[in-house]
Short mmCIF file of C-alpha atoms in Angstrom, two decimals:
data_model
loop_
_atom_site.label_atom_id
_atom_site.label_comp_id
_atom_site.label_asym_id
_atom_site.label_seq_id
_atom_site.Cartn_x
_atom_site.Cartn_y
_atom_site.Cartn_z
CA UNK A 1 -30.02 -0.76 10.99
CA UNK A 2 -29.93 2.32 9.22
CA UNK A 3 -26.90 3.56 7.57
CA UNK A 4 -26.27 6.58 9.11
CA UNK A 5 -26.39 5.16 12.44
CA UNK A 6 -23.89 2.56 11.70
CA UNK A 7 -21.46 5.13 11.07
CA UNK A 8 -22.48 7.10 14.11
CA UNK A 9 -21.89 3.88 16.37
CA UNK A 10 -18.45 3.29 14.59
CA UNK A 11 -17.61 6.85 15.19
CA UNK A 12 -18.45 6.92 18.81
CA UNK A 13 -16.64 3.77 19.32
CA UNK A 14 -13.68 4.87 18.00
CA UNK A 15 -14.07 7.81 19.88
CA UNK A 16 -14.41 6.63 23.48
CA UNK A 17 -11.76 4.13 22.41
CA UNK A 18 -9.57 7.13 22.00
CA UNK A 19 -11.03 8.97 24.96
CA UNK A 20 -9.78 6.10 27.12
CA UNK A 21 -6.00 5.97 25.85
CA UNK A 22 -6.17 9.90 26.28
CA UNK A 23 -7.03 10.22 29.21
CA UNK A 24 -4.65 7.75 30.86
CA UNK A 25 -1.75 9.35 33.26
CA UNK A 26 1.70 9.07 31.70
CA UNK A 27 3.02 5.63 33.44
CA UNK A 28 -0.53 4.10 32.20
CA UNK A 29 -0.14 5.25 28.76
CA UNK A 30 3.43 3.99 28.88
CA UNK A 31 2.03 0.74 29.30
CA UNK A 32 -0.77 0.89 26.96
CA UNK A 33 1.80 1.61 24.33
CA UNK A 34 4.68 -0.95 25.54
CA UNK A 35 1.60 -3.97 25.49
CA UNK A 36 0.62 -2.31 22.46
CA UNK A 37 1.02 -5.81 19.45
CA UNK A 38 3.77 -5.44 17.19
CA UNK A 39 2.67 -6.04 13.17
CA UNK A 40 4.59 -6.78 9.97
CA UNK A 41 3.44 -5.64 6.64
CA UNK A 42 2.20 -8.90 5.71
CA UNK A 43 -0.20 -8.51 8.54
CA UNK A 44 -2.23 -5.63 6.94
CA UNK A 45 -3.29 -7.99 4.38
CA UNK A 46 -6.54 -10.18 4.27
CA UNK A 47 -5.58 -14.33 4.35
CA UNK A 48 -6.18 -15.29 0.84
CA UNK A 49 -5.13 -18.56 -0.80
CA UNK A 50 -2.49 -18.78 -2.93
CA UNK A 51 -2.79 -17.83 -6.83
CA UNK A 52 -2.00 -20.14 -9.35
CA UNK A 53 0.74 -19.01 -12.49
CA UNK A 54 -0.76 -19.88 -15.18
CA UNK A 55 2.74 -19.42 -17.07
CA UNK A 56 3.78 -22.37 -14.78
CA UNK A 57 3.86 -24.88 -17.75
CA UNK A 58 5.55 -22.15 -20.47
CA UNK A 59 8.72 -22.49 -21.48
CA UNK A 60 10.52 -19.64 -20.22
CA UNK A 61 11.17 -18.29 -23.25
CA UNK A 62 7.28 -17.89 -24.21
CA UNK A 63 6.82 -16.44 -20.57
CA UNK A 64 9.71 -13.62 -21.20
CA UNK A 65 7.92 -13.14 -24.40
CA UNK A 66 4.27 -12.94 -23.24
CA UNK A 67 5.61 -10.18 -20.49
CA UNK A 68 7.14 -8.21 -23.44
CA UNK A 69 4.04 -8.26 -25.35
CA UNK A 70 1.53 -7.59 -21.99
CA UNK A 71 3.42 -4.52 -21.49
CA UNK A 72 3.73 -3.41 -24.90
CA UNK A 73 -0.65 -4.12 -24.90
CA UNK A 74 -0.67 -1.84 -21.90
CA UNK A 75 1.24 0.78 -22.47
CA UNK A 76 -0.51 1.00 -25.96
CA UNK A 77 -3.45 1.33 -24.33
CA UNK A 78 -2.40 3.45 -21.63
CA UNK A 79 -1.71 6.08 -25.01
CA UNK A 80 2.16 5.73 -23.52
CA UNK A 81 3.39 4.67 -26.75
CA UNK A 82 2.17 4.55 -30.37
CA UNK A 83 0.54 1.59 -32.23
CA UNK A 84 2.77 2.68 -35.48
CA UNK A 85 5.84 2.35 -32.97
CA UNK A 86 8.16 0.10 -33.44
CA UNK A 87 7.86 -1.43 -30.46
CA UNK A 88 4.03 -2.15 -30.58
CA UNK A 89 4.60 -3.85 -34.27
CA UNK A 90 7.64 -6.19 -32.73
CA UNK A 91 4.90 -7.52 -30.17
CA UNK A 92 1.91 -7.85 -32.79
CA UNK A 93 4.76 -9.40 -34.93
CA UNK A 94 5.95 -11.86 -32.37
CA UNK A 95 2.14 -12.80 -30.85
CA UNK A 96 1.60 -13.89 -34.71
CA UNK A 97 4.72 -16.10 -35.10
CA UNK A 98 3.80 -17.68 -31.24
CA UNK A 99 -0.18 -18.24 -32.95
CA UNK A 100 1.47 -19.64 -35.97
CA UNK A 101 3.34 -22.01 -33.97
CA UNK A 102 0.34 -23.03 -32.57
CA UNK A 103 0.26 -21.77 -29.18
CA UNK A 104 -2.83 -20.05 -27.76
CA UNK A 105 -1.55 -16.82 -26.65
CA UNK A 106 -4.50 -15.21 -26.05
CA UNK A 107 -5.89 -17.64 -23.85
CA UNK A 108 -2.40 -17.25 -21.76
CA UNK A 109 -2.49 -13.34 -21.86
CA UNK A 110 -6.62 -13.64 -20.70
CA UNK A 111 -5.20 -15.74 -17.62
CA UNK A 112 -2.49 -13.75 -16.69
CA UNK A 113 -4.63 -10.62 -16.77
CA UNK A 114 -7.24 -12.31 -14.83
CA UNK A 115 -4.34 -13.23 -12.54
CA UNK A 116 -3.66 -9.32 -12.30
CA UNK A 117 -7.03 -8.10 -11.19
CA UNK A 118 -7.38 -10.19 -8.34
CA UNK A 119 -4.03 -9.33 -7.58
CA UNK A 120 -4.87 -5.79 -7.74
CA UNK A 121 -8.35 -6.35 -5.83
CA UNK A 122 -6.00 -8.11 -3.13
CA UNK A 123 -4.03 -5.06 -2.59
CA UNK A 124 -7.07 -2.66 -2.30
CA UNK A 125 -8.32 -5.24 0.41
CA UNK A 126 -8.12 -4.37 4.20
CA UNK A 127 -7.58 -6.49 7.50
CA UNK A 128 -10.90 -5.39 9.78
CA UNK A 129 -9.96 -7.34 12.48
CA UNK A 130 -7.22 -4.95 12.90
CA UNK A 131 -9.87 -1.81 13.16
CA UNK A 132 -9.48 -0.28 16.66
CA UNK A 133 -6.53 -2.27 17.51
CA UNK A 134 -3.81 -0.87 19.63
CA UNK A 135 -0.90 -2.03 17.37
CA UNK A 136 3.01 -0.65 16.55
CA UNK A 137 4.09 -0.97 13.29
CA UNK A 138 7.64 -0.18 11.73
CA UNK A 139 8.46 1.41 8.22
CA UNK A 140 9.21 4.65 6.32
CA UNK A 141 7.69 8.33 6.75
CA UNK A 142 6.80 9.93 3.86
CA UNK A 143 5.64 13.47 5.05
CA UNK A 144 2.58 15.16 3.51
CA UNK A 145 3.10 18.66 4.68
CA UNK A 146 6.42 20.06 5.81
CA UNK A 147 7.05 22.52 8.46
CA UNK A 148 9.29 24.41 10.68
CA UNK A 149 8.14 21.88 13.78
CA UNK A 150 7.96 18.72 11.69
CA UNK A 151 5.20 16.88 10.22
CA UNK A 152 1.99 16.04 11.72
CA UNK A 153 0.90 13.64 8.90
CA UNK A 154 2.36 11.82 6.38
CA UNK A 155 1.76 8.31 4.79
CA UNK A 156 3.93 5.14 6.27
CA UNK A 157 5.38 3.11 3.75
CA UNK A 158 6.81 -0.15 3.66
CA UNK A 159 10.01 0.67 1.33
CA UNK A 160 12.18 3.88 0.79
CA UNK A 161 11.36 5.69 -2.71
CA UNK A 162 7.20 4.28 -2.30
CA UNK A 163 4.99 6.86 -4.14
CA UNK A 164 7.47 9.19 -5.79
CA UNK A 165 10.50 7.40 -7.30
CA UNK A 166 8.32 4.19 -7.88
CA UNK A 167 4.69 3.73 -8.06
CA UNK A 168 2.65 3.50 -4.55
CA UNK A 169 2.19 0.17 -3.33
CA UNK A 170 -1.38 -1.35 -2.99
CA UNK A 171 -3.63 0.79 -0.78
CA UNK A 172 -3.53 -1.92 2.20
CA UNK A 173 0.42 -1.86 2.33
CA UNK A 174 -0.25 2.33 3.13
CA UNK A 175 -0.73 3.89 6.36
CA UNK A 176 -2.13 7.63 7.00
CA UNK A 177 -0.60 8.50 10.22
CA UNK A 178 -1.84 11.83 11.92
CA UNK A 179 -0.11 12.75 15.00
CA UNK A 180 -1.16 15.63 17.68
CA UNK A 181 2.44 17.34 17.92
CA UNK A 182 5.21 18.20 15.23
CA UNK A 183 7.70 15.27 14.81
CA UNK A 184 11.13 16.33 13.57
CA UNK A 185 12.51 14.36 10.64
CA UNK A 186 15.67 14.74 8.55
CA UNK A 187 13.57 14.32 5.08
CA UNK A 188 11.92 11.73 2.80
CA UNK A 189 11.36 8.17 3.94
CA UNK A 190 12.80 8.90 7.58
CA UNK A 191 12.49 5.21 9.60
CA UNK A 192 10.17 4.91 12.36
CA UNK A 193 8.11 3.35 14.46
CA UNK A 194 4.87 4.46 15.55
CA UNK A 195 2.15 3.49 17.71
CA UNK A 196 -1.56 4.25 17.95
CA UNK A 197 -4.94 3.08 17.52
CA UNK A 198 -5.38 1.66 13.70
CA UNK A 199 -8.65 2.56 11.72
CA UNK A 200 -9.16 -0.07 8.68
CA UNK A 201 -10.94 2.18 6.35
CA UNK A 202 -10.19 2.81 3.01
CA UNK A 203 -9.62 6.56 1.87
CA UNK A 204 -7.14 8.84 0.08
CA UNK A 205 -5.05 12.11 -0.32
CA UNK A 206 -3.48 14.42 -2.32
CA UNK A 207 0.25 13.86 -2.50
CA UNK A 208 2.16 16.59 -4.04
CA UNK A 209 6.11 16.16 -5.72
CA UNK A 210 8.27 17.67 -7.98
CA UNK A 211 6.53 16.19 -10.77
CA UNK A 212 2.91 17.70 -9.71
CA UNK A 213 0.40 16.18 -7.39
CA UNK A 214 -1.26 12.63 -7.23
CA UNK A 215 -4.54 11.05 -5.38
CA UNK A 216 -2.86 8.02 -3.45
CA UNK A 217 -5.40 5.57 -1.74
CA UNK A 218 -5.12 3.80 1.64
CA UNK A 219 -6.45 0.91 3.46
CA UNK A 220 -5.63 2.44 7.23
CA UNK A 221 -5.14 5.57 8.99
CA UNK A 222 -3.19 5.55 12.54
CA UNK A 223 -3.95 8.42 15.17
CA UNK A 224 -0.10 8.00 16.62
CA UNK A 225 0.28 8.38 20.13
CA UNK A 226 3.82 7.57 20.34
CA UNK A 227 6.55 7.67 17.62
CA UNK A 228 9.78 6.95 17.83
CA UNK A 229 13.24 6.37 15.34
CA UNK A 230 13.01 2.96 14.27
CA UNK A 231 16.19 0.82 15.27
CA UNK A 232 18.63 -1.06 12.87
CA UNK A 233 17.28 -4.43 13.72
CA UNK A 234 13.65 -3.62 13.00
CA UNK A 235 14.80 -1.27 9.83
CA UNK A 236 16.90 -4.46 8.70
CA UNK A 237 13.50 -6.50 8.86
CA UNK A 238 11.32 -4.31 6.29
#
Protein backbone atom coordinates (compact mmCIF):
# COMPACT_ATOMS: atom_id res chain seq x y z
CA UNK A 1 0.00 0.00 0.00
CA UNK A 2 1.22 3.22 -0.84
CA UNK A 3 2.66 5.51 1.64
CA UNK A 4 0.63 8.29 1.51
CA UNK A 5 -2.41 6.37 1.96
CA UNK A 6 -1.22 4.72 5.03
CA UNK A 7 -1.02 7.94 6.63
CA UNK A 8 -4.36 9.03 5.28
CA UNK A 9 -6.03 5.77 6.85
CA UNK A 10 -4.15 6.46 10.22
CA UNK A 11 -5.33 9.97 10.09
CA UNK A 12 -8.92 9.22 9.47
CA UNK A 13 -8.88 6.65 12.09
CA UNK A 14 -7.74 8.73 14.56
CA UNK A 15 -10.09 11.10 13.48
CA UNK A 16 -13.44 9.31 13.68
CA UNK A 17 -11.94 7.85 16.85
CA UNK A 18 -12.03 11.36 18.11
CA UNK A 19 -15.27 12.22 16.37
CA UNK A 20 -16.90 9.50 18.47
CA UNK A 21 -15.60 10.63 22.07
CA UNK A 22 -16.69 14.24 20.86
CA UNK A 23 -19.64 13.83 20.11
CA UNK A 24 -20.83 11.88 23.16
CA UNK A 25 -23.44 13.81 25.64
CA UNK A 26 -21.82 14.75 28.94
CA UNK A 27 -22.94 11.58 31.25
CA UNK A 28 -21.49 9.35 28.18
CA UNK A 29 -18.30 11.11 28.06
CA UNK A 30 -18.17 10.89 31.84
CA UNK A 31 -18.04 7.35 31.40
CA UNK A 32 -15.78 7.09 28.53
CA UNK A 33 -13.29 8.91 30.66
CA UNK A 34 -14.02 7.08 34.20
CA UNK A 35 -13.49 3.38 32.05
CA UNK A 36 -10.80 5.17 30.49
CA UNK A 37 -7.22 2.45 31.67
CA UNK A 38 -5.05 3.93 34.09
CA UNK A 39 -0.99 3.71 32.96
CA UNK A 40 2.31 4.06 34.84
CA UNK A 41 5.38 5.35 33.24
CA UNK A 42 6.85 2.07 32.89
CA UNK A 43 3.97 1.32 30.63
CA UNK A 44 5.05 3.74 27.81
CA UNK A 45 7.95 1.62 27.29
CA UNK A 46 8.42 -1.34 24.76
CA UNK A 47 9.05 -5.01 26.81
CA UNK A 48 12.66 -5.52 26.30
CA UNK A 49 14.85 -8.06 28.11
CA UNK A 50 17.01 -7.20 30.59
CA UNK A 51 20.68 -5.75 29.83
CA UNK A 52 23.57 -7.31 31.08
CA UNK A 53 26.49 -4.97 33.23
CA UNK A 54 29.28 -5.78 31.88
CA UNK A 55 31.09 -4.06 35.01
CA UNK A 56 29.34 -6.94 36.94
CA UNK A 57 32.70 -8.82 37.54
CA UNK A 58 34.93 -5.32 38.26
CA UNK A 59 36.01 -4.60 41.35
CA UNK A 60 34.30 -1.61 42.37
CA UNK A 61 37.06 0.33 42.46
CA UNK A 62 37.90 -0.21 38.56
CA UNK A 63 34.06 0.45 37.92
CA UNK A 64 34.23 4.02 39.91
CA UNK A 65 37.29 4.50 37.88
CA UNK A 66 36.07 3.49 34.38
CA UNK A 67 32.91 6.03 35.07
CA UNK A 68 35.49 8.80 35.85
CA UNK A 69 37.35 8.20 32.77
CA UNK A 70 33.91 7.59 30.37
CA UNK A 71 32.92 10.94 31.37
CA UNK A 72 36.09 12.63 31.18
CA UNK A 73 36.17 10.75 27.17
CA UNK A 74 32.83 12.42 26.69
CA UNK A 75 32.96 15.52 27.78
CA UNK A 76 36.35 15.81 25.85
CA UNK A 77 34.66 15.04 23.03
CA UNK A 78 31.65 16.90 23.60
CA UNK A 79 34.53 20.13 23.36
CA UNK A 80 33.16 20.63 27.26
CA UNK A 81 36.53 20.49 28.55
CA UNK A 82 40.11 20.63 27.22
CA UNK A 83 42.43 17.67 26.35
CA UNK A 84 45.46 19.84 28.03
CA UNK A 85 43.07 19.98 31.20
CA UNK A 86 43.94 18.57 34.01
CA UNK A 87 41.27 16.55 34.30
CA UNK A 88 41.47 14.83 30.82
CA UNK A 89 45.40 13.98 31.62
CA UNK A 90 44.31 12.35 35.26
CA UNK A 91 41.99 9.92 33.13
CA UNK A 92 44.60 9.20 30.20
CA UNK A 93 47.00 8.87 33.25
CA UNK A 94 44.90 6.45 35.20
CA UNK A 95 43.54 4.26 31.88
CA UNK A 96 47.52 3.70 31.44
CA UNK A 97 48.31 2.54 35.02
CA UNK A 98 44.76 0.16 34.78
CA UNK A 99 46.51 -1.20 31.01
CA UNK A 100 49.74 -1.58 32.81
CA UNK A 101 48.19 -3.63 35.37
CA UNK A 102 46.96 -5.65 32.84
CA UNK A 103 43.40 -5.03 32.60
CA UNK A 104 41.68 -4.49 29.24
CA UNK A 105 40.05 -1.24 29.66
CA UNK A 106 39.16 -0.63 26.41
CA UNK A 107 37.40 -3.68 25.86
CA UNK A 108 35.30 -2.68 29.23
CA UNK A 109 34.73 1.01 28.07
CA UNK A 110 33.60 -0.60 24.25
CA UNK A 111 30.95 -2.69 26.35
CA UNK A 112 29.70 -0.21 28.47
CA UNK A 113 29.24 2.17 25.55
CA UNK A 114 27.60 -0.46 23.62
CA UNK A 115 25.51 -0.90 26.77
CA UNK A 116 24.62 2.96 26.38
CA UNK A 117 23.29 3.00 22.87
CA UNK A 118 20.83 0.46 23.26
CA UNK A 119 19.96 2.08 26.28
CA UNK A 120 19.51 5.23 24.51
CA UNK A 121 17.70 3.43 21.42
CA UNK A 122 15.36 1.97 24.31
CA UNK A 123 14.32 5.32 25.39
CA UNK A 124 13.60 6.71 21.84
CA UNK A 125 11.36 3.48 21.49
CA UNK A 126 7.48 3.74 21.66
CA UNK A 127 4.60 1.35 22.94
CA UNK A 128 2.13 1.11 19.57
CA UNK A 129 -0.19 -0.92 21.15
CA UNK A 130 -0.98 2.04 23.15
CA UNK A 131 -1.80 4.24 19.77
CA UNK A 132 -5.51 5.23 19.92
CA UNK A 133 -5.98 4.02 23.34
CA UNK A 134 -8.29 5.76 25.69
CA UNK A 135 -5.84 5.83 28.68
CA UNK A 136 -5.23 8.36 32.02
CA UNK A 137 -1.96 8.88 32.96
CA UNK A 138 -0.53 10.87 36.07
CA UNK A 139 2.67 13.17 36.24
CA UNK A 140 3.99 16.75 35.97
CA UNK A 141 2.93 19.74 33.53
CA UNK A 142 5.50 21.48 32.08
CA UNK A 143 3.72 24.31 30.07
CA UNK A 144 4.92 25.32 26.59
CA UNK A 145 3.18 28.59 26.20
CA UNK A 146 1.85 30.65 29.07
CA UNK A 147 -1.17 32.73 29.16
CA UNK A 148 -3.66 34.79 30.92
CA UNK A 149 -6.30 31.57 30.66
CA UNK A 150 -3.70 28.87 31.24
CA UNK A 151 -1.97 26.59 29.01
CA UNK A 152 -3.32 24.67 26.23
CA UNK A 153 -0.14 22.55 25.68
CA UNK A 154 2.66 21.63 27.44
CA UNK A 155 4.82 18.40 27.74
CA UNK A 156 3.92 15.76 30.76
CA UNK A 157 6.76 14.65 32.57
CA UNK A 158 7.41 11.97 34.82
CA UNK A 159 9.60 14.00 37.55
CA UNK A 160 9.60 17.73 38.73
CA UNK A 161 12.73 19.79 37.26
CA UNK A 162 12.54 17.24 33.67
CA UNK A 163 13.89 19.36 30.74
CA UNK A 164 15.14 22.52 32.39
CA UNK A 165 16.95 21.91 35.71
CA UNK A 166 18.06 18.36 34.46
CA UNK A 167 18.28 16.95 31.08
CA UNK A 168 14.85 15.59 29.39
CA UNK A 169 14.21 12.12 29.91
CA UNK A 170 14.10 9.63 26.92
CA UNK A 171 11.55 10.68 24.29
CA UNK A 172 9.07 7.66 25.29
CA UNK A 173 8.97 8.79 29.07
CA UNK A 174 7.46 12.45 27.34
CA UNK A 175 4.00 13.26 26.63
CA UNK A 176 2.73 16.32 24.30
CA UNK A 177 -0.59 17.05 25.71
CA UNK A 178 -2.84 19.58 23.71
CA UNK A 179 -6.01 20.44 25.29
CA UNK A 180 -9.15 22.44 23.65
CA UNK A 181 -9.65 25.02 26.66
CA UNK A 182 -7.13 27.04 28.94
CA UNK A 183 -6.19 25.02 32.10
CA UNK A 184 -5.12 27.17 35.04
CA UNK A 185 -1.89 26.16 36.74
CA UNK A 186 0.13 27.74 39.55
CA UNK A 187 3.60 27.32 37.46
CA UNK A 188 6.28 24.78 36.46
CA UNK A 189 5.76 21.06 36.95
CA UNK A 190 2.06 21.57 38.34
CA UNK A 191 0.70 17.66 39.15
CA UNK A 192 -1.99 16.29 37.16
CA UNK A 193 -3.81 13.90 35.71
CA UNK A 194 -5.10 13.87 32.35
CA UNK A 195 -7.09 11.85 30.13
CA UNK A 196 -7.49 11.51 26.37
CA UNK A 197 -6.89 9.53 23.41
CA UNK A 198 -2.89 8.69 23.16
CA UNK A 199 -1.11 8.94 19.67
CA UNK A 200 2.32 6.81 19.73
CA UNK A 201 4.22 8.81 17.28
CA UNK A 202 7.42 10.16 17.65
CA UNK A 203 7.90 14.06 17.11
CA UNK A 204 9.30 17.19 18.78
CA UNK A 205 9.15 20.93 19.88
CA UNK A 206 10.74 23.88 20.64
CA UNK A 207 11.05 24.41 24.37
CA UNK A 208 12.12 27.78 25.38
CA UNK A 209 13.87 28.73 29.20
CA UNK A 210 15.86 31.13 30.74
CA UNK A 211 18.85 29.69 29.31
CA UNK A 212 17.51 29.95 25.49
CA UNK A 213 15.47 27.44 23.62
CA UNK A 214 15.90 23.59 22.99
CA UNK A 215 14.33 20.89 20.37
CA UNK A 216 12.95 18.17 22.92
CA UNK A 217 11.67 14.87 21.24
CA UNK A 218 8.63 12.73 22.17
CA UNK A 219 7.32 9.33 21.79
CA UNK A 220 3.35 10.39 22.36
CA UNK A 221 1.09 13.21 22.08
CA UNK A 222 -2.39 13.16 24.15
CA UNK A 223 -5.47 15.25 22.79
CA UNK A 224 -6.80 15.68 26.68
CA UNK A 225 -10.32 15.57 27.13
CA UNK A 226 -10.36 15.76 30.77
CA UNK A 227 -7.67 17.05 33.21
CA UNK A 228 -7.73 17.22 36.52
CA UNK A 229 -5.15 18.04 39.86
CA UNK A 230 -3.52 14.91 40.52
CA UNK A 231 -4.11 13.62 44.20
CA UNK A 232 -1.41 12.89 46.93
CA UNK A 233 -1.68 9.19 46.59
CA UNK A 234 -1.14 9.07 42.85
CA UNK A 235 1.59 12.13 43.14
CA UNK A 236 3.27 9.87 45.97
CA UNK A 237 3.43 6.97 43.26
CA UNK A 238 5.57 8.85 40.43
Amino acid sequence: MPRILIVAVLICSALFSAYKLISLDGDELAEEISAAKLLEWPDLVPDAQPLADPLSDAPMHIRFDLGFIGKVVTDADAGVISRQGPEYVNAMMLLEKHRSDGIDVDKLLAAVSDRDQVIEQRGEAINQSLDGQLVRLPGYALPLEMGEGGVTEFLLVPFVGACIHVPPPPPNQIVLAQLESAYKVNGLYDPVLITGQLTAQTTSTELFHVDGEAQVPMGYSMQVLHIEPLDEKLASSL
